[in-house]
């Protein structure tokens, strides 16, 4: 049988799991009741997970478990208990986002396959190469990639590449969205996203400016397979079983060369239809859409028909049978799937009074495998002449043998736990004296004399520094090049050339917020400061980032202050202490018009339902950051952050004079005025 790339279906609960398996999924992904990115789904119980895995394995279906949230030090013991339960259940792999959890899994269960979640924001070849180095098996690529970008990553990595082919699209690059946490203390990085992006934000008079249509590439699976994609992922652990059934069926149709039933897919769930805009690199307003009354009405018409797809087991596993009928001996039937072999015995055959049992009669009974995961592939008969066995006896023999074979396949094999490693030294280096004030600038014009004198270190975007390389020498080696937050494959070589050129001017350090640019900076021989986008909120993640090459780290601004204070790190730590925090990283800018970017100069905005403007800041027309309209201020709370090595003032839309004023406030400890926020540092994040 020709082996295709796997169809990977969501299982938010038992009924969705059954729908996925019975409709022909090759693998399912599911979460436990805690530590997964869909905490709102029904999810699965640790105690019954072995039975769930066994049931799937008996049908030839792999099971991947999602442990893909960020975890604090305080939560780690409970997370490790979940990991132990997952390993004991013999799953086929674990999806993870948190760098610290990658490190712990590799130490504790080195043979358990590890998959990089889409929340790792891997969108270029360098990011995939870094996951290779970390020992991962498979990576879920960012959903924002084009056909050519997917092909380049698949061709350049030994990792299996997993690509979303159907379902909802997040507006932000996954893992880089903080909108729900900042606005409502419900973190998408911790599985609690409240989906505020689906609310009515307006842009140039256009409504729902952050709501994308659902993706479908189900009609392109053979093309994707030719690119090297190994796993076709369907989004939707919060969806009903009929949705799962429709999506899996469409994928099966597509892989067999049929046209998938897109109309049924659209009817069961869509938002004004579907989009393939990222895949085709048509990132325009046609990608935006919402769930309408007409969409909801269409789904009611197809649910019954789709439910029927999940009622009957369809044989998909080939089984070879050997039937032996000998005089005065119980009949035996041996069955094998190529790996497992079982043999069952029945009654003693009788002397035939009319027609004896022959291979034709035996095949007629034994090929009736309906209601089981199997179908008869090869039958070998050893039947002595003149014997008869009733068809009912053959049917019972077949049922017993296939049940035994399914049970043999369902035996789970736990992963061995490695011997406990020696405990790592506790504690971390503490800063000597007050934390250093740093300034992250967006434009060279913000690098005023006051900023240059008052900041311990400064950083500028790579492209801005490339236009003003003289700043490197004038700042005396205190300048960092901030690498792009989104750096697609086609930009990687340009970034590397620019880094090499700036090194000739004396550049020694880089600010990196994603895995791909971290590897690029390391290969360029630069000292690396990890930025907030690495999502560091626990001690193991700090150690992993240091092992990957970070000389110092900026904690995630989702890291609450008490958790930050107790976090242990082998390298200096800092936080973002001021700024309009980046709430989303976007590849399709919501500030576009029907004409595209037009004459936009890189600063735009969208407006929420209360009339508040959220700034949009463009990065060289490669990506856009959605910024919080209220700046984070800690200028009057600095003594509470005495455990930090550095505090970064993150300047975005501020004028040079405003930058100078903010820096002076932090130097003097002045209290902020007007509308501002303390961010998430003093809030309990869900």
XYZ file of C-alpha atoms in Angstrom:
686
model
C 0.000 0.000 0.000
C 1.320 3.445 -0.953
C 2.148 5.474 2.135
C 1.043 9.086 2.105
C 1.860 11.901 4.459
C -0.275 11.581 7.549
C -3.653 13.208 8.042
C -3.540 14.618 11.558
C -6.925 15.380 13.101
C -7.961 17.274 16.247
C -9.542 15.391 19.141
C -10.992 17.780 21.664
C -12.843 14.919 23.351
C -13.907 11.286 22.965
C -16.572 11.901 20.304
C -14.188 13.953 18.175
C -11.536 11.246 18.571
C -13.933 8.578 17.337
C -14.998 10.760 14.399
C -11.372 11.333 13.389
C -10.404 7.665 13.570
C -13.513 6.233 11.923
C -13.290 8.707 9.046
C -9.713 7.717 8.266
C -7.275 9.975 10.115
C -3.746 8.593 10.355
C -3.040 10.421 13.608
C -4.803 12.523 16.210
C -3.594 15.223 18.563
C -5.215 15.740 21.917
C -4.675 17.499 25.220
C -4.883 16.542 28.853
C -6.921 18.543 31.340
C -4.179 21.095 31.886
C -1.031 22.363 30.139
C -2.348 22.440 26.585
C -3.186 25.253 24.213
C -6.912 24.441 24.139
C -7.865 24.421 27.802
C -11.488 25.057 26.792
C -11.847 21.687 25.063
C -13.188 18.600 26.849
C -9.693 17.074 26.733
C -8.571 13.734 28.180
C -7.839 12.243 31.574
C -4.329 11.111 32.502
C -5.671 7.919 34.103
C -7.511 6.722 31.001
C -4.948 7.936 28.464
C -3.394 4.434 28.057
C -6.795 3.046 27.010
C -7.262 5.907 24.548
C -3.811 5.326 23.056
C -4.409 1.577 22.913
C -7.730 2.004 21.121
C -6.091 4.263 18.520
C -3.050 2.014 18.077
C -5.284 -0.998 17.538
C -6.616 0.878 14.513
C -3.258 2.023 13.195
C -3.690 5.612 14.371
C -0.916 7.578 16.086
C -1.562 9.747 19.137
C 0.247 13.024 19.795
C -0.319 14.797 23.104
C -0.135 18.574 23.405
C 1.797 19.906 26.390
C 2.314 23.136 24.499
C 1.841 25.931 26.996
C 4.233 28.127 28.899
C 4.791 26.879 32.450
C 6.078 28.683 35.534
C 8.591 27.220 37.989
C 5.805 26.764 40.514
C 3.830 24.646 38.020
C 6.736 22.459 36.925
C 6.200 19.592 39.430
C 2.608 19.185 38.245
C 3.702 19.407 34.609
C 6.301 16.683 35.184
C 3.601 14.414 36.605
C 1.611 14.956 33.409
C 4.696 14.188 31.339
C 5.218 10.957 33.295
C 1.608 9.945 32.582
C 2.033 10.694 28.877
C 5.261 8.675 28.671
C 3.661 5.760 30.524
C 0.773 5.766 28.024
C 3.106 5.061 25.101
C 2.036 8.003 22.953
C 3.683 8.666 19.603
C 4.954 12.127 20.406
C 4.507 15.267 22.501
C 4.000 18.802 21.178
C 5.729 21.500 23.181
C 6.272 25.266 22.978
C 8.256 26.152 26.094
C 12.044 25.941 25.621
C 12.412 24.852 29.227
C 10.068 21.920 28.725
C 12.036 20.831 25.663
C 15.107 20.664 27.867
C 13.366 18.733 30.652
C 11.831 16.231 28.234
C 15.147 15.512 26.572
C 16.694 14.859 29.984
C 13.842 12.791 31.423
C 12.609 10.829 28.377
C 15.281 10.994 25.667
C 13.487 8.437 23.440
C 10.071 10.109 23.534
C 9.540 11.874 20.156
C 9.307 15.619 20.616
C 7.404 17.910 18.247
C 7.752 21.673 18.048
C 4.360 23.374 18.376
C 3.321 26.095 15.941
C 3.603 28.383 18.984
C 7.372 28.115 18.647
C 6.877 30.512 15.704
C 9.205 28.568 13.374
C 8.930 30.286 9.996
C 12.356 29.934 8.415
C 15.061 27.381 7.767
C 17.295 28.648 10.578
C 14.514 28.038 13.100
C 14.050 24.475 11.879
C 17.801 23.880 12.037
C 17.889 25.024 15.657
C 15.120 22.551 16.533
C 17.198 19.829 14.884
C 20.054 20.779 17.166
C 17.738 20.524 20.165
C 16.748 16.972 19.222
C 13.204 17.497 17.974
C 11.537 15.059 15.590
C 8.892 17.180 13.882
C 7.927 20.848 13.645
C 4.602 22.539 13.028
C 5.444 25.397 10.691
C 3.923 28.835 11.133
C 0.653 29.240 9.246
C 1.817 32.432 7.534
C 4.143 30.720 5.040
C 3.861 30.596 1.265
C 4.206 27.515 -0.909
C 7.784 28.448 -1.804
C 8.749 29.067 1.817
C 7.318 25.722 2.932
C 9.195 23.966 0.136
C 12.500 25.597 1.101
C 12.184 24.569 4.754
C 11.144 21.006 3.894
C 14.125 20.677 1.552
C 16.604 22.122 4.028
C 15.835 20.231 7.229
C 15.854 16.633 8.424
C 12.821 17.392 10.590
C 9.412 16.137 9.548
C 7.424 19.243 8.642
C 3.807 19.555 9.706
C 1.567 22.109 7.997
C -1.942 23.306 8.839
C -4.252 22.516 5.925
C -7.674 23.373 7.320
C -9.278 25.393 10.087
C -9.235 28.726 11.855
C -6.382 31.170 11.322
C -5.040 33.244 14.177
C -4.488 36.849 13.179
C -1.111 36.831 14.916
C 1.833 34.553 14.380
C 1.216 31.803 16.949
C 3.279 32.203 20.097
C 3.635 35.937 19.460
C 0.127 37.031 20.482
C -0.372 38.785 23.804
C -3.654 40.545 23.030
C -5.846 38.283 25.163
C -3.446 38.305 28.102
C -2.855 42.066 28.173
C -6.523 42.965 27.652
C -8.090 40.254 29.785
C -5.427 38.271 31.670
C -6.186 35.162 29.592
C -3.027 34.051 27.844
C -3.053 32.286 24.503
C 0.420 31.017 25.351
C -1.152 29.246 28.322
C -4.196 27.858 26.519
C -6.704 30.453 27.703
C -7.145 32.751 24.700
C -10.435 34.695 24.847
C -10.228 35.532 21.102
C -10.570 39.319 21.403
C -9.345 39.489 17.794
C -12.833 38.349 16.696
C -14.342 41.537 18.164
C -15.155 44.495 15.958
C -11.898 46.380 15.447
C -12.189 48.922 12.632
C -9.655 49.992 9.995
C -10.374 52.648 7.370
C -14.099 52.096 7.948
C -13.772 48.341 7.520
C -15.212 46.184 10.324
C -13.657 43.155 12.040
C -10.169 44.140 10.980
C -8.478 41.358 12.997
C -10.737 38.466 11.916
C -9.395 36.186 9.201
C -11.354 33.627 7.218
C -10.629 29.989 7.914
C -7.846 28.318 5.978
C -8.306 25.427 3.609
C -5.615 23.750 1.552
C -7.491 20.454 1.399
C -7.547 20.623 -2.397
C -3.728 20.929 -2.497
C -2.592 17.939 -0.445
C -0.854 16.134 -3.289
C 0.992 19.361 -4.104
C 2.010 19.781 -0.465
C 3.155 16.190 -0.290
C 5.344 16.786 -3.332
C 6.930 19.725 -1.469
C 8.003 17.343 1.282
C 5.286 17.992 3.884
C 5.004 14.949 6.153
C 1.885 15.772 8.155
C -1.345 17.551 7.198
C -2.787 19.162 10.303
C -6.449 20.014 10.751
C -7.163 22.754 13.304
C -10.185 22.458 15.553
C -9.991 20.891 19.012
C -12.902 23.101 20.050
C -15.062 22.002 17.112
C -17.841 19.396 17.032
C -17.302 15.841 15.693
C -19.111 16.535 12.402
C -16.516 19.182 11.600
C -13.739 16.667 12.228
C -15.500 14.082 10.071
C -15.921 16.506 7.175
C -12.319 17.732 7.276
C -10.770 14.245 7.507
C -13.011 12.988 4.697
C -12.017 15.933 2.488
C -8.335 15.192 3.120
C -8.793 11.524 2.266
C -10.547 12.505 -0.963
C -7.783 14.913 -1.860
C -4.979 12.402 -1.282
C -6.735 9.795 -3.407
C -6.905 12.227 -6.317
C -10.580 13.153 -5.929
C -11.880 16.685 -5.619
C -12.608 17.284 -1.923
C -16.131 18.301 -0.986
C -15.386 21.943 -0.178
C -19.058 22.876 -0.118
C -19.737 20.507 2.763
C -16.631 21.794 4.505
C -17.849 25.342 4.093
C -21.313 24.431 5.320
C -20.159 22.706 8.481
C -18.043 25.698 9.518
C -16.560 28.728 7.815
C -16.173 32.453 8.215
C -17.491 33.917 4.967
C -15.758 31.107 3.105
C -12.117 30.052 3.070
C -8.732 31.560 2.260
C -5.406 30.306 0.937
C -3.860 33.774 1.010
C -0.754 32.919 2.998
C 0.020 29.838 0.900
C -0.396 31.732 -2.385
C 1.293 34.886 -0.966
C -1.842 36.944 -1.684
C -1.897 38.662 1.687
C -4.674 41.156 1.000
C -8.105 42.082 2.345
C -9.717 39.032 0.721
C -8.292 37.004 3.627
C -10.574 38.706 6.181
C -14.004 37.391 7.151
C -16.405 36.658 9.994
C -18.923 34.010 10.980
C -22.305 35.118 9.570
C -25.897 34.020 10.177
C -25.846 32.418 6.739
C -22.750 30.402 7.704
C -24.486 29.121 10.841
C -27.679 28.236 8.947
C -25.735 26.238 6.367
C -24.138 24.053 9.035
C -27.500 22.842 10.368
C -28.290 21.249 6.997
C -25.238 18.977 6.846
C -24.757 17.852 10.458
C -26.962 14.754 10.187
C -25.288 13.552 7.020
C -21.843 14.051 8.526
C -22.781 12.285 11.755
C -23.499 9.152 9.696
C -19.825 9.035 8.667
C -18.809 8.353 12.270
C -21.064 5.386 12.997
C -19.304 2.510 11.263
C -15.772 1.190 11.513
C -14.076 0.928 8.142
C -11.302 -1.625 7.739
C -8.009 0.030 6.925
C -5.427 -2.431 8.287
C -4.444 -5.414 6.115
C -4.534 -8.797 7.825
C -3.166 -12.118 6.572
C -4.965 -15.249 7.744
C -4.032 -18.921 7.873
C -6.922 -21.366 8.396
C -6.178 -24.970 9.367
C -8.850 -27.734 9.356
C -7.587 -31.194 10.224
C -9.494 -34.332 11.232
C -10.285 -34.700 14.955
C -8.461 -31.471 15.849
C -9.886 -28.067 16.748
C -9.841 -25.677 13.824
C -7.250 -22.884 14.138
C -7.046 -19.438 12.618
C -3.784 -17.479 12.757
C -3.890 -13.769 11.910
C -1.043 -11.295 11.492
C -0.763 -7.616 10.623
C 2.909 -8.051 9.780
C 4.060 -7.194 13.294
C 1.669 -8.911 15.675
C 0.477 -12.505 15.336
C -2.355 -14.244 17.166
C -3.873 -17.689 16.852
C -7.261 -18.859 18.088
C -8.837 -22.319 18.129
C -12.442 -23.339 17.561
C -14.487 -26.477 17.432
C -13.531 -29.805 15.872
C -14.673 -30.033 12.225
C -17.302 -32.597 11.250
C -17.333 -35.098 8.401
C -19.124 -33.436 5.508
C -22.491 -34.964 4.612
C -23.042 -32.633 1.667
C -20.627 -29.931 0.524
C -17.340 -29.883 2.485
C -15.724 -26.646 3.588
C -13.292 -25.436 0.964
C -11.288 -22.273 0.394
C -14.183 -20.513 -1.349
C -16.544 -21.056 1.585
C -13.846 -20.152 4.085
C -13.011 -16.918 2.267
C -16.682 -15.975 2.157
C -16.818 -16.085 5.951
C -13.373 -14.764 6.820
C -13.419 -11.698 4.574
C -16.433 -10.283 6.445
C -14.324 -8.000 8.635
C -16.888 -5.205 8.850
C -17.048 -3.454 12.187
C -13.329 -4.037 12.797
C -10.221 -2.045 11.830
C -9.067 -4.862 9.514
C -9.604 -6.210 6.036
C -8.523 -9.577 4.651
C -5.423 -9.217 2.514
C -4.161 -12.792 2.029
C -5.785 -16.077 2.987
C -3.939 -19.401 3.180
C -6.015 -22.530 3.787
C -4.838 -25.951 4.988
C -8.074 -27.932 4.752
C -8.151 -31.713 4.797
C -10.654 -33.181 2.318
C -14.120 -34.212 3.421
C -14.406 -31.884 6.437
C -17.116 -29.366 7.212
C -17.233 -26.440 9.584
C -20.432 -24.359 9.832
C -20.227 -20.772 8.621
C -21.336 -19.664 12.073
C -18.267 -21.356 13.543
C -16.001 -19.657 11.012
C -17.618 -16.316 11.835
C -16.966 -16.818 15.550
C -13.387 -17.833 14.798
C -12.810 -14.714 12.681
C -14.343 -12.430 15.320
C -12.220 -13.957 18.083
C -9.021 -13.731 16.052
C -9.531 -10.107 15.016
C -10.438 -9.128 18.564
C -7.245 -10.779 19.807
C -5.214 -9.029 17.116
C -6.692 -5.664 18.046
C -5.867 -6.327 21.702
C -2.289 -7.233 20.801
C -1.949 -3.980 18.868
C -3.426 -1.979 21.757
C -0.753 -2.931 24.287
C 1.020 0.297 25.171
C 4.782 0.372 25.581
C 5.889 3.003 28.106
C 8.964 5.109 27.434
C 11.828 4.471 29.858
C 12.745 7.297 32.181
C 16.398 8.233 32.132
C 18.367 8.113 35.381
C 17.929 11.320 37.316
C 20.643 13.814 36.465
C 22.562 15.572 39.183
C 20.705 18.587 40.460
C 21.770 21.827 38.851
C 23.136 24.551 41.107
C 20.327 26.640 42.544
C 20.267 30.391 42.496
C 21.447 32.840 39.873
C 23.887 35.629 39.687
C 22.464 38.792 41.205
C 23.090 42.247 39.797
C 25.691 44.410 41.393
C 24.037 47.743 42.096
C 21.073 49.265 40.264
C 19.722 47.696 37.092
C 21.134 49.139 33.899
C 18.713 51.291 31.892
C 18.652 50.335 28.219
C 16.847 51.848 25.263
C 15.380 49.884 22.394
C 14.769 52.355 19.555
C 12.801 52.066 16.337
C 14.519 54.860 14.397
C 17.984 56.369 14.419
C 16.377 59.778 14.964
C 15.406 58.643 18.472
C 19.093 58.235 19.368
C 19.390 61.734 20.776
C 22.458 62.881 22.743
C 20.506 62.341 25.974
C 19.635 58.780 24.969
C 23.215 58.026 23.958
C 24.557 59.401 27.233
C 21.910 57.960 29.526
C 21.374 54.447 28.187
C 23.710 51.658 29.192
C 23.052 49.859 25.919
C 20.956 50.711 22.879
C 19.382 48.596 20.159
C 18.115 49.483 16.709
C 16.378 47.373 14.044
C 18.853 45.769 11.687
C 17.655 47.670 8.624
C 17.837 50.998 10.480
C 21.347 50.261 11.666
C 22.345 49.253 8.139
C 21.443 52.787 7.014
C 23.305 54.377 9.930
C 26.357 52.183 10.594
C 28.240 55.181 11.970
C 26.184 54.805 15.153
C 28.064 51.600 15.977
C 31.351 53.402 16.469
C 29.830 56.496 18.057
C 28.069 54.371 20.694
C 31.305 52.668 21.634
C 30.266 49.050 21.247
C 27.091 49.504 23.291
C 24.805 49.024 20.288
C 22.805 45.868 19.509
C 21.235 45.063 16.159
C 17.627 43.961 16.642
C 16.982 41.173 14.162
C 13.590 40.986 12.400
C 10.685 39.564 14.385
C 9.571 37.731 11.234
C 12.335 36.674 8.876
C 11.076 34.445 6.030
C 13.384 32.087 4.182
C 13.966 34.485 1.318
C 15.308 37.117 3.758
C 17.737 34.869 5.641
C 20.723 35.425 3.375
C 20.087 39.171 3.263
C 20.105 39.272 7.067
C 23.358 37.297 7.212
C 25.046 39.567 4.649
C 23.950 42.640 6.581
C 25.257 41.227 9.857
C 28.623 40.429 8.312
C 28.858 43.956 6.888
C 27.934 45.584 10.204
C 30.515 43.462 12.012
C 33.126 45.206 9.887
C 31.907 48.473 11.429
C 32.371 46.981 14.900
C 28.975 45.451 15.684
C 29.371 42.839 18.440
C 25.864 42.008 19.678
C 22.331 41.254 18.514
C 18.846 41.280 20.030
C 16.916 38.170 18.956
C 13.271 37.349 19.605
C 12.844 34.117 17.669
C 14.695 30.848 17.234
C 15.718 31.426 13.639
C 17.383 34.784 14.178
C 19.028 33.434 17.334
C 20.842 30.862 15.203
C 21.706 33.475 12.567
C 23.260 35.787 15.149
C 25.184 32.909 16.671
C 26.557 31.855 13.300
C 27.532 35.476 12.647
C 29.626 35.375 15.815
C 27.617 37.962 17.750
C 26.809 38.076 21.450
C 23.088 37.432 21.823
C 20.503 39.057 24.040
C 17.313 37.025 23.938
C 14.221 39.202 23.553
C 10.672 38.858 24.924
C 9.558 36.774 21.904
C 11.448 33.718 23.203
C 8.751 33.570 25.910
C 11.047 32.822 28.850
C 9.041 32.414 32.082
C 10.809 29.551 33.912
C 14.314 28.622 35.038
C 14.696 25.654 32.703
C 13.860 27.862 29.714
C 16.537 30.353 30.823
C 19.090 27.537 30.991
C 18.042 26.210 27.572
C 18.306 29.657 25.996
C 21.751 30.094 27.529
C 22.822 26.732 26.104
C 21.602 27.859 22.696
C 23.888 30.879 22.861
C 22.093 33.681 24.715
C 24.490 35.731 26.828
C 21.589 37.529 28.511
C 17.808 37.296 28.436
C 14.756 39.517 28.425
C 11.924 37.763 30.229
C 8.482 37.526 28.643
C 6.257 40.390 29.745
C 3.742 37.643 30.644
C 6.053 36.688 33.526
C 4.543 37.990 36.775
C 6.933 39.825 39.117
C 7.138 37.245 41.916
C 7.793 34.479 39.359
C 10.479 36.641 37.755
C 12.125 37.321 41.123
C 12.465 33.605 41.932
C 13.558 32.549 38.452
C 17.072 31.090 38.307
C 19.276 31.793 35.319
C 22.933 31.290 34.453
C 22.967 34.582 32.509
C 21.855 38.147 33.296
C 18.130 38.822 33.122
C 16.077 41.883 32.293
C 12.557 42.981 31.484
C 10.764 45.466 29.272
C 10.114 48.268 31.760
C 8.520 50.834 29.457
C 6.735 50.887 26.137
C 3.677 50.347 24.019
C 3.829 46.571 24.307
C 3.633 44.515 21.097
C 0.304 42.686 21.314
C 0.468 40.855 17.980
C 2.993 39.992 15.277
C 1.178 40.191 11.937
C 2.115 39.162 8.423
C -1.087 40.506 6.863
C -1.397 44.078 8.062
C -4.955 45.063 9.060
C -4.109 48.662 8.200
C -4.095 47.878 4.480
C -6.736 49.192 2.128
C -8.078 47.568 -1.005
C -5.099 49.131 -2.791
C -2.654 47.440 -0.413
C -0.020 49.367 1.494
C -0.341 52.398 -0.761
C 1.581 55.380 0.538
C 1.538 54.195 4.169
C 4.728 55.374 5.893
C 4.803 52.501 8.352
C 2.635 53.875 11.184
C -1.108 53.253 11.143
C -3.808 52.220 13.597
C -7.017 50.277 14.134
C -9.826 51.229 16.517
C -11.650 49.058 19.042
C -15.344 49.194 20.006
C -14.690 51.844 22.647
C -12.993 54.140 20.164
C -9.445 53.534 21.402
C -6.741 53.524 18.727
C -4.233 50.658 18.654
C -1.058 51.656 16.782
C 0.274 49.530 13.939
C 4.015 49.698 13.307
C 5.395 48.248 10.101
C 8.684 46.413 9.811
C 9.970 47.070 6.283
C 6.682 45.826 4.823
C 7.630 42.329 5.957
C 5.523 42.269 9.127
C 3.569 44.557 11.446
C 3.320 44.880 15.215
C -0.013 45.745 16.813
C 0.844 47.896 19.839
C -0.958 48.531 23.098
C -2.307 52.102 23.072
C -1.406 52.580 26.736
C 2.292 52.515 27.520
C 3.740 50.319 30.236
C 5.252 52.437 33.019
C 7.358 51.268 35.960
C 9.348 54.457 36.524
C 8.022 54.865 40.086
C 8.328 51.155 40.954
C 11.962 50.515 40.119
C 13.055 49.387 43.628
C 10.690 46.425 43.232
C 12.808 45.237 40.292
C 16.183 45.313 42.022
C 16.730 41.664 41.074
C 16.990 42.564 37.366
C 20.294 43.148 35.617
C 18.767 45.513 33.077
C 15.528 47.340 32.342
C 14.659 48.081 28.728
C 12.733 51.159 27.647
C 11.072 50.043 24.406
C 10.500 53.069 22.206
C 8.243 52.663 19.167
C 6.077 55.606 18.080
C 7.620 58.191 20.454
C 9.295 61.336 19.154
C 12.943 61.975 20.142
C 11.757 64.510 22.735
C 9.323 61.984 24.214
C 12.089 59.387 24.405
C 14.276 61.855 26.292
C 11.447 62.660 28.711
C 10.706 59.014 29.468
C 14.373 58.222 30.075
C 14.607 61.137 32.513
C 11.555 59.810 34.408
C 13.282 56.469 34.879
C 16.510 58.149 35.929
C 14.706 60.193 38.584
C 11.974 57.719 39.602
C 9.190 60.112 38.589
C 5.597 58.876 38.639
C 3.784 58.595 35.301
C 0.807 60.774 34.421
C -2.107 60.157 32.081
C -3.245 56.776 30.820
C -0.724 53.997 31.367
C -0.553 50.337 32.407
C 1.583 48.189 34.698
C 1.259 45.396 32.152
C 1.004 41.856 33.464
C 3.770 42.114 36.022
C 1.394 42.634 38.945
C -1.498 40.511 37.701
C -2.243 36.827 38.084
C -2.234 35.426 34.579
C -4.654 32.655 33.685
